[in-house]
Amino acid sequence: MTTLTVTHPTGAYPIVIGRHLLADFRQHVGTTAPYIVITDTNVQPLYAHHFDDALDVIVLPAGEKHKTLETVNGVYGRLLRAGLDRSGFLVALGGGVIGDMTGFIASSYMRGVGFVQCPTTLLAMVDASVGGKTGVDLPEGKNLVGAFKQPFAVIADLETLHTLEPDEFACGMAETIKHGVINDPELFTFLERDSRPMTAARPELHQMVESAIEVKREVVQEDPYEHGRRAQLNLGHTFGHAIENVSGFVVKHGEAVAMGMMVAAEVAAALGHCAADLPSRIKATLLAHNLPVTIPADLDVDAIITMMGSDKKKKGGVIRYILPRALGDCFLTAAVPHDLIAQTITALQE
Ligand SMILES: NC(=O)c1ccc[n+]([C@@H]2O[C@H](COP(=O)([O-])OP(=O)(O)OC[C@H]3O[C@@H](n4cnc5c(N)ncnc54)[C@H](O)[C@@H]3O)[C@@H](O)[C@H]2O)c1
Ligand SMILES: [Zn+2]
């Protein structure tokens, strides 16, 4: 078991990483206060039994399409009826969808109650549960309503990843590889040299998750409210979000991030910003961990580019891209010719 500490403008919280942590949940959060668990229909039957002293367990429908104000609105009354007041706290038990919604509820219920993240997907462990961004989607787009709300603990129980679908595990690997490219060359080269895909059973998982969280921790500590450096975490995301959207969400987020990282690397290499072999190194590493490296041919290039224009990172009418300069070194730039992006996407289509 290891613990990392995240400091933020109003305090600090531990991220506990290990196996079989949920069985000793109370001990790890270090409080005897009353709490309510919020989880989803897939996770409840697997892991809710660890929380037998909860005031209530609220089970929400699983999936991004339920990350809405309607779902959140249905929760507040149940918290009241179960008797939760500001002396109690909420537990988010699930992936990033549950973490984002529970954090948002915790930020607003009675003007704020404490909450603990118990991420059960690899993506939620290495990315969504750390950094205090919470929220819900609107019909107009993802994460358009939300709040910064820091958890008071994150309990990452690696054992829960055994039950995760392989494609969901791979999506978490995309963000992990992304963290290596942004800020941890050692993490990247470990995954590059690894002869087999990472799995929940492998002992190396612990160190990998810890290193990936460490990257996010370092970035969010420096830029807690996303005014600057935190934009680096969006490597592959400007292209990825557009691909995800144009595919009608058939391409999953992590898969789209993998494709988006390929576009970013190829564009950076074409402009001479990075070594010529960086795209092939990223490609081999993504492939080794069961991620796609080509863009489906049926996705229209113009539609992808138009969609990028509506990305919320667009600033003052200019789209800004995060490009790799080297492993562990990325930068933000608007100076990418439109034609080069179109050519790169086309060249990556299978
Ligand atoms: N707040 C942030 O900083 C941040 C960062 C990245 C992503 N996100 C958000 O995270 C969400 C994506 O998170 P996600 O990929 O975890 O999605 P998710 O929460 O939808 O989980 C994916 C699927 O796995 C199931 N599941 C979860 N844990 C399981 C387990 N242990 N065993 C079996 N099944 C399990 C879920 O029910 C769901 O069907 C998006 O909404 C995204 O916007 C937030
Ligand atoms: Zn992402």
XYZ file of C-alpha atoms and ligand atoms in Angstrom:
395
model
C 0.000 0.000 0.000
C 1.270 3.483 -0.829
C -0.079 6.946 -0.121
C 0.434 10.106 -2.161
C -0.633 13.460 -0.759
C -2.257 16.072 -2.977
C -2.129 19.647 -1.739
C -4.639 22.211 -3.021
C -5.580 25.817 -2.204
C -7.749 24.827 0.772
C -5.891 21.823 2.166
C -4.591 18.397 1.249
C -5.844 14.846 0.816
C -4.327 11.373 0.628
C -4.559 9.028 -2.339
C -4.223 5.499 -1.013
C -3.211 2.904 -3.616
C -3.234 -0.814 -2.933
C -5.136 -4.069 -3.063
C -8.139 -5.099 -0.927
C -8.478 -1.572 0.456
C -12.274 -1.398 0.308
C -12.547 -4.156 2.923
C -10.979 -1.720 5.433
C -12.660 1.389 4.099
C -13.260 3.015 7.510
C -9.653 2.589 8.530
C -8.387 4.189 5.304
C -10.685 7.229 5.442
C -9.987 7.696 9.139
C -13.430 8.921 10.242
C -16.423 7.444 12.015
C -18.819 10.017 10.489
C -22.018 8.776 8.793
C -21.907 8.414 5.014
C -23.917 7.493 1.941
C -22.530 5.572 -1.028
C -23.347 6.631 -4.581
C -22.623 3.958 -7.179
C -23.983 2.539 -10.440
C -25.863 -0.567 -11.491
C -22.690 -2.384 -12.629
C -20.550 -1.619 -9.610
C -23.146 -2.024 -6.829
C -23.436 -5.836 -7.077
C -19.636 -6.181 -7.168
C -18.394 -3.877 -4.414
C -21.189 -2.212 -2.408
C -21.054 -5.009 0.205
C -17.868 -3.424 1.592
C -19.956 -0.488 2.831
C -22.359 -2.263 5.162
C -22.421 0.574 7.713
C -23.537 3.189 5.147
C -26.737 5.127 5.892
C -27.839 4.278 2.346
C -26.489 3.064 -0.985
C -27.833 5.011 -3.937
C -27.577 3.093 -7.218
C -27.643 5.223 -10.369
C -28.014 3.918 -13.922
C -24.563 3.234 -15.450
C -23.172 5.169 -18.386
C -22.172 8.610 -19.623
C -25.684 9.286 -20.928
C -26.901 9.382 -17.334
C -24.299 11.952 -16.220
C -26.971 14.639 -16.164
C -28.702 17.165 -13.924
C -31.787 14.921 -14.002
C -29.852 12.051 -12.406
C -28.266 14.389 -9.856
C -31.626 15.960 -9.072
C -33.007 12.582 -8.060
C -30.295 12.106 -5.423
C -30.717 15.137 -3.122
C -34.094 14.041 -1.721
C -32.726 10.613 -0.889
C -29.806 12.148 0.994
C -32.280 14.197 3.030
C -34.561 11.250 3.715
C -31.589 9.129 4.845
C -30.731 11.888 7.331
C -27.408 13.009 5.862
C -26.363 16.413 7.184
C -23.125 18.346 6.999
C -21.499 16.107 9.591
C -21.673 13.248 7.092
C -20.027 12.581 3.758
C -20.559 10.920 0.395
C -18.633 8.053 -1.144
C -18.262 7.851 -4.927
C -17.946 4.138 -5.731
C -17.440 3.660 -9.461
C -15.820 5.076 -12.555
C -15.410 8.677 -13.614
C -19.119 9.130 -14.295
C -20.012 8.334 -10.687
C -17.018 10.296 -9.366
C -17.904 13.420 -11.342
C -21.583 13.318 -10.331
C -20.943 12.485 -6.675
C -18.400 15.293 -6.415
C -20.888 17.711 -7.914
C -23.604 16.573 -5.497
C -21.120 16.912 -2.610
C -20.294 20.457 -3.726
C -23.932 21.525 -3.717
C -25.873 19.453 -1.157
C -26.365 21.671 1.920
C -23.772 24.030 0.373
C -21.171 21.325 0.529
C -20.459 18.052 2.333
C -17.268 16.019 2.309
C -16.703 13.245 -0.188
C -14.380 10.328 -0.773
C -13.470 8.925 -4.169
C -13.305 5.135 -4.486
C -12.451 4.854 -8.191
C -13.124 1.404 -9.688
C -11.929 1.989 -13.265
C -8.325 2.497 -14.307
C -9.304 5.772 -15.973
C -10.905 7.055 -12.777
C -7.845 6.022 -10.704
C -5.202 7.684 -12.867
C -7.249 10.647 -14.038
C -10.844 11.471 -13.023
C -10.608 10.961 -9.240
C -7.650 13.325 -8.822
C -7.774 17.101 -9.132
C -11.216 18.152 -7.943
C -13.046 18.713 -11.215
C -16.637 17.504 -10.905
C -19.769 17.966 -12.960
C -22.393 16.760 -15.377
C -23.106 16.923 -19.109
C -25.712 19.030 -20.887
C -27.379 18.069 -24.188
C -25.080 20.722 -25.723
C -21.881 19.031 -24.583
C -19.869 17.207 -21.952
C -18.976 18.603 -18.514
C -20.672 21.960 -19.114
C -22.009 22.306 -15.557
C -19.826 21.600 -12.563
C -17.676 22.764 -9.702
C -14.212 22.378 -8.270
C -14.674 20.169 -5.218
C -11.756 18.341 -3.663
C -12.349 14.921 -2.082
C -10.939 14.408 1.414
C -9.516 11.024 0.415
C -9.097 8.846 -2.671
C -9.012 5.095 -2.102
C -7.771 3.315 -5.233
C -8.330 -0.408 -4.685
C -6.532 -2.123 -7.567
C -8.414 -5.367 -6.937
C -11.566 -3.792 -8.356
C -9.916 -3.659 -11.795
C -10.208 -7.454 -12.128
C -13.867 -7.117 -13.091
C -13.417 -4.246 -15.529
C -14.151 -5.036 -19.192
C -10.899 -5.270 -21.204
C -11.839 -2.334 -23.451
C -12.485 -0.156 -20.382
C -9.111 -1.193 -18.966
C -7.485 -0.232 -22.271
C -9.145 3.215 -22.101
C -7.402 3.772 -18.762
C -4.135 2.693 -20.405
C -4.570 5.466 -22.990
C -4.625 8.102 -20.226
C -1.719 6.344 -18.483
C 0.407 6.413 -21.646
C -0.659 10.049 -22.072
C 0.664 10.838 -18.593
C 3.966 9.215 -19.553
C 4.241 11.360 -22.681
C 3.322 14.555 -20.784
C 5.616 14.243 -17.822
C 7.132 10.836 -17.092
C 9.529 9.371 -19.675
C 10.300 6.484 -17.311
C 6.636 5.480 -17.137
C 6.456 5.675 -20.930
C 9.569 3.587 -21.527
C 8.396 0.987 -19.004
C 5.186 0.596 -21.019
C 7.095 0.768 -24.312
C 9.479 -2.038 -23.344
C 6.854 -4.171 -21.667
C 6.406 -7.357 -23.646
C 2.748 -7.900 -22.747
C -0.298 -5.738 -22.090
C -0.859 -4.490 -18.555
C -3.605 -6.347 -16.666
C -5.265 -6.148 -13.262
C -3.396 -9.244 -12.075
C 0.136 -8.066 -12.773
C 2.212 -6.893 -9.792
C 3.614 -4.023 -11.921
C 0.134 -2.470 -11.987
C 0.695 -0.811 -8.611
C 3.818 1.078 -9.654
C 2.234 2.012 -12.987
C -0.905 3.453 -11.350
C 1.194 5.283 -8.780
C 3.416 6.851 -11.461
C 0.415 7.843 -13.583
C -1.339 9.435 -10.587
C 1.888 11.204 -9.681
C 1.857 13.001 -13.055
C -1.711 14.188 -12.556
C -0.972 15.158 -8.950
C 1.991 17.271 -9.932
C 0.104 19.078 -12.703
C -3.063 19.816 -10.690
C -1.067 20.987 -7.678
C 0.645 23.553 -9.861
C -2.555 24.635 -11.606
C -5.547 23.730 -9.425
C -8.102 25.826 -11.327
C -6.968 25.092 -14.884
C -5.530 28.461 -15.788
C -2.447 27.203 -17.593
C -0.328 24.098 -17.191
C -3.292 21.793 -16.643
C -4.060 22.154 -20.357
C -1.231 19.659 -20.950
C -3.468 16.932 -19.575
C -5.490 17.433 -22.745
C -2.796 15.919 -24.972
C -4.683 14.009 -27.671
C -7.994 15.387 -26.436
C -8.664 18.203 -28.929
C -8.469 15.657 -31.751
C -9.867 12.868 -29.571
C -13.041 14.674 -28.480
C -13.796 15.502 -32.110
C -13.278 11.878 -33.192
C -15.427 10.644 -30.286
C -18.212 13.065 -31.206
C -18.175 12.475 -34.956
C -18.293 8.696 -34.359
C -21.480 9.228 -32.324
C -19.556 7.893 -29.292
C -18.980 4.503 -30.952
C -15.280 5.258 -30.465
C -14.748 5.258 -26.690
C -13.034 8.180 -24.967
C -9.740 6.379 -24.271
C -9.626 4.975 -27.800
C -10.219 8.454 -29.194
C -7.444 9.820 -26.957
C -5.101 7.152 -28.369
C -6.011 8.235 -31.912
C -5.697 11.892 -30.918
C -2.225 11.302 -29.482
C -1.235 9.754 -32.812
C -2.462 12.878 -34.643
C -0.606 15.151 -32.177
C 2.631 13.165 -32.508
C 2.492 13.020 -36.320
C 1.747 16.762 -36.517
C 4.611 17.543 -34.095
C 7.021 15.385 -36.106
C 5.922 16.952 -39.414
C 6.566 20.424 -37.988
C 9.969 19.359 -36.682
C 9.012 19.877 -33.018
C 9.906 16.326 -31.957
C 12.180 13.482 -33.027
C 11.031 11.730 -36.189
C 10.665 8.401 -34.365
C 8.382 9.683 -31.581
C 5.132 8.878 -33.474
C 6.223 5.285 -34.102
C 7.242 4.857 -30.450
C 3.869 6.124 -29.252
C 2.128 3.952 -31.836
C 3.931 0.767 -30.752
C 3.204 1.484 -27.084
C -0.501 2.102 -27.686
C -0.753 -1.085 -29.788
C 1.051 -3.132 -27.130
C -1.610 -2.120 -24.616
C -4.569 -2.948 -26.846
C -5.345 0.530 -28.132
C -6.231 1.618 -31.671
C -3.742 3.757 -33.608
C -5.735 4.425 -36.749
C -8.885 6.479 -37.212
C -11.967 4.738 -38.637
C -12.137 5.493 -42.367
C -15.861 6.235 -42.241
C -15.346 9.339 -40.090
C -15.399 12.454 -42.255
C -12.216 14.529 -41.944
C -14.046 17.833 -42.439
C -16.583 16.885 -39.780
C -13.749 16.106 -37.341
C -12.101 19.466 -38.042
C -15.383 21.382 -37.726
C -16.032 19.622 -34.424
C -12.593 20.654 -33.149
C -13.588 24.270 -33.710
C -16.358 23.910 -31.165
C -14.047 22.352 -28.585
C -14.202 24.327 -25.363
C -10.428 24.805 -25.337
C -10.901 27.105 -28.316
C -9.666 30.490 -27.116
C -10.509 33.758 -28.886
C -11.456 31.949 -32.067
C -8.165 30.046 -32.244
C -7.831 26.311 -31.672
C -4.849 25.481 -29.501
C -3.109 22.125 -29.615
C -0.931 20.304 -27.138
C 1.995 18.787 -29.011
C 4.878 16.629 -27.793
C 8.406 18.038 -28.034
C 9.938 14.945 -26.438
C 8.893 12.310 -23.927
C 7.934 14.214 -20.792
C 7.785 17.567 -22.570
C 4.635 18.916 -24.278
C 3.654 22.450 -25.220
C 0.586 24.417 -26.264
C 0.480 26.061 -29.684
C -1.995 27.559 -32.117
C 0.503 27.464 -34.962
C -0.610 24.336 -36.774
C -1.674 24.696 -40.409
C -5.208 23.485 -41.044
C -4.077 21.518 -44.107
C -1.508 19.590 -42.118
C -4.188 18.444 -39.666
C -6.454 17.320 -42.492
C -3.589 15.449 -44.192
C -2.495 13.822 -40.942
C -5.984 12.601 -40.074
C -6.458 11.246 -43.601
C -3.092 9.470 -43.471
C -4.110 7.830 -40.160
C -7.395 6.543 -41.537
C -7.496 2.831 -42.181
N -13.041 15.011 -13.285
C -12.023 14.801 -14.086
O -10.951 15.411 -13.949
C -12.165 13.792 -15.174
C -11.033 13.366 -15.887
C -11.190 12.375 -16.857
C -12.460 11.849 -17.106
N -13.530 12.298 -16.416
C -14.875 11.763 -16.656
O -14.862 10.373 -16.367
C -15.864 9.737 -17.133
C -15.285 8.461 -17.707
O -14.904 7.615 -16.641
P -14.869 6.026 -16.801
O -14.119 5.673 -18.005
O -14.471 5.488 -15.488
O -16.405 5.700 -17.149
P -17.632 5.042 -16.346
O -17.769 5.629 -15.004
O -18.784 5.133 -17.263
O -17.186 3.517 -16.211
C -17.071 2.709 -17.348
C -17.951 1.453 -17.224
O -17.347 0.532 -16.335
C -18.277 0.131 -15.330
N -17.457 -0.173 -14.165
C -16.861 0.704 -13.340
N -16.053 0.062 -12.477
C -16.154 -1.253 -12.761
C -15.538 -2.423 -12.228
N -14.608 -2.350 -11.265
N -15.879 -3.624 -12.735
C -16.782 -3.684 -13.759
N -17.363 -2.628 -14.319
C -17.054 -1.411 -13.834
C -19.218 1.271 -15.212
O -20.463 0.865 -14.689
C -19.351 1.722 -16.670
O -20.254 0.903 -17.358
C -16.329 10.742 -18.175
O -17.588 11.212 -17.813
C -15.294 11.853 -18.094
O -15.836 13.111 -18.408
C -13.399 13.242 -15.456
Zn -9.406 11.867 -21.118
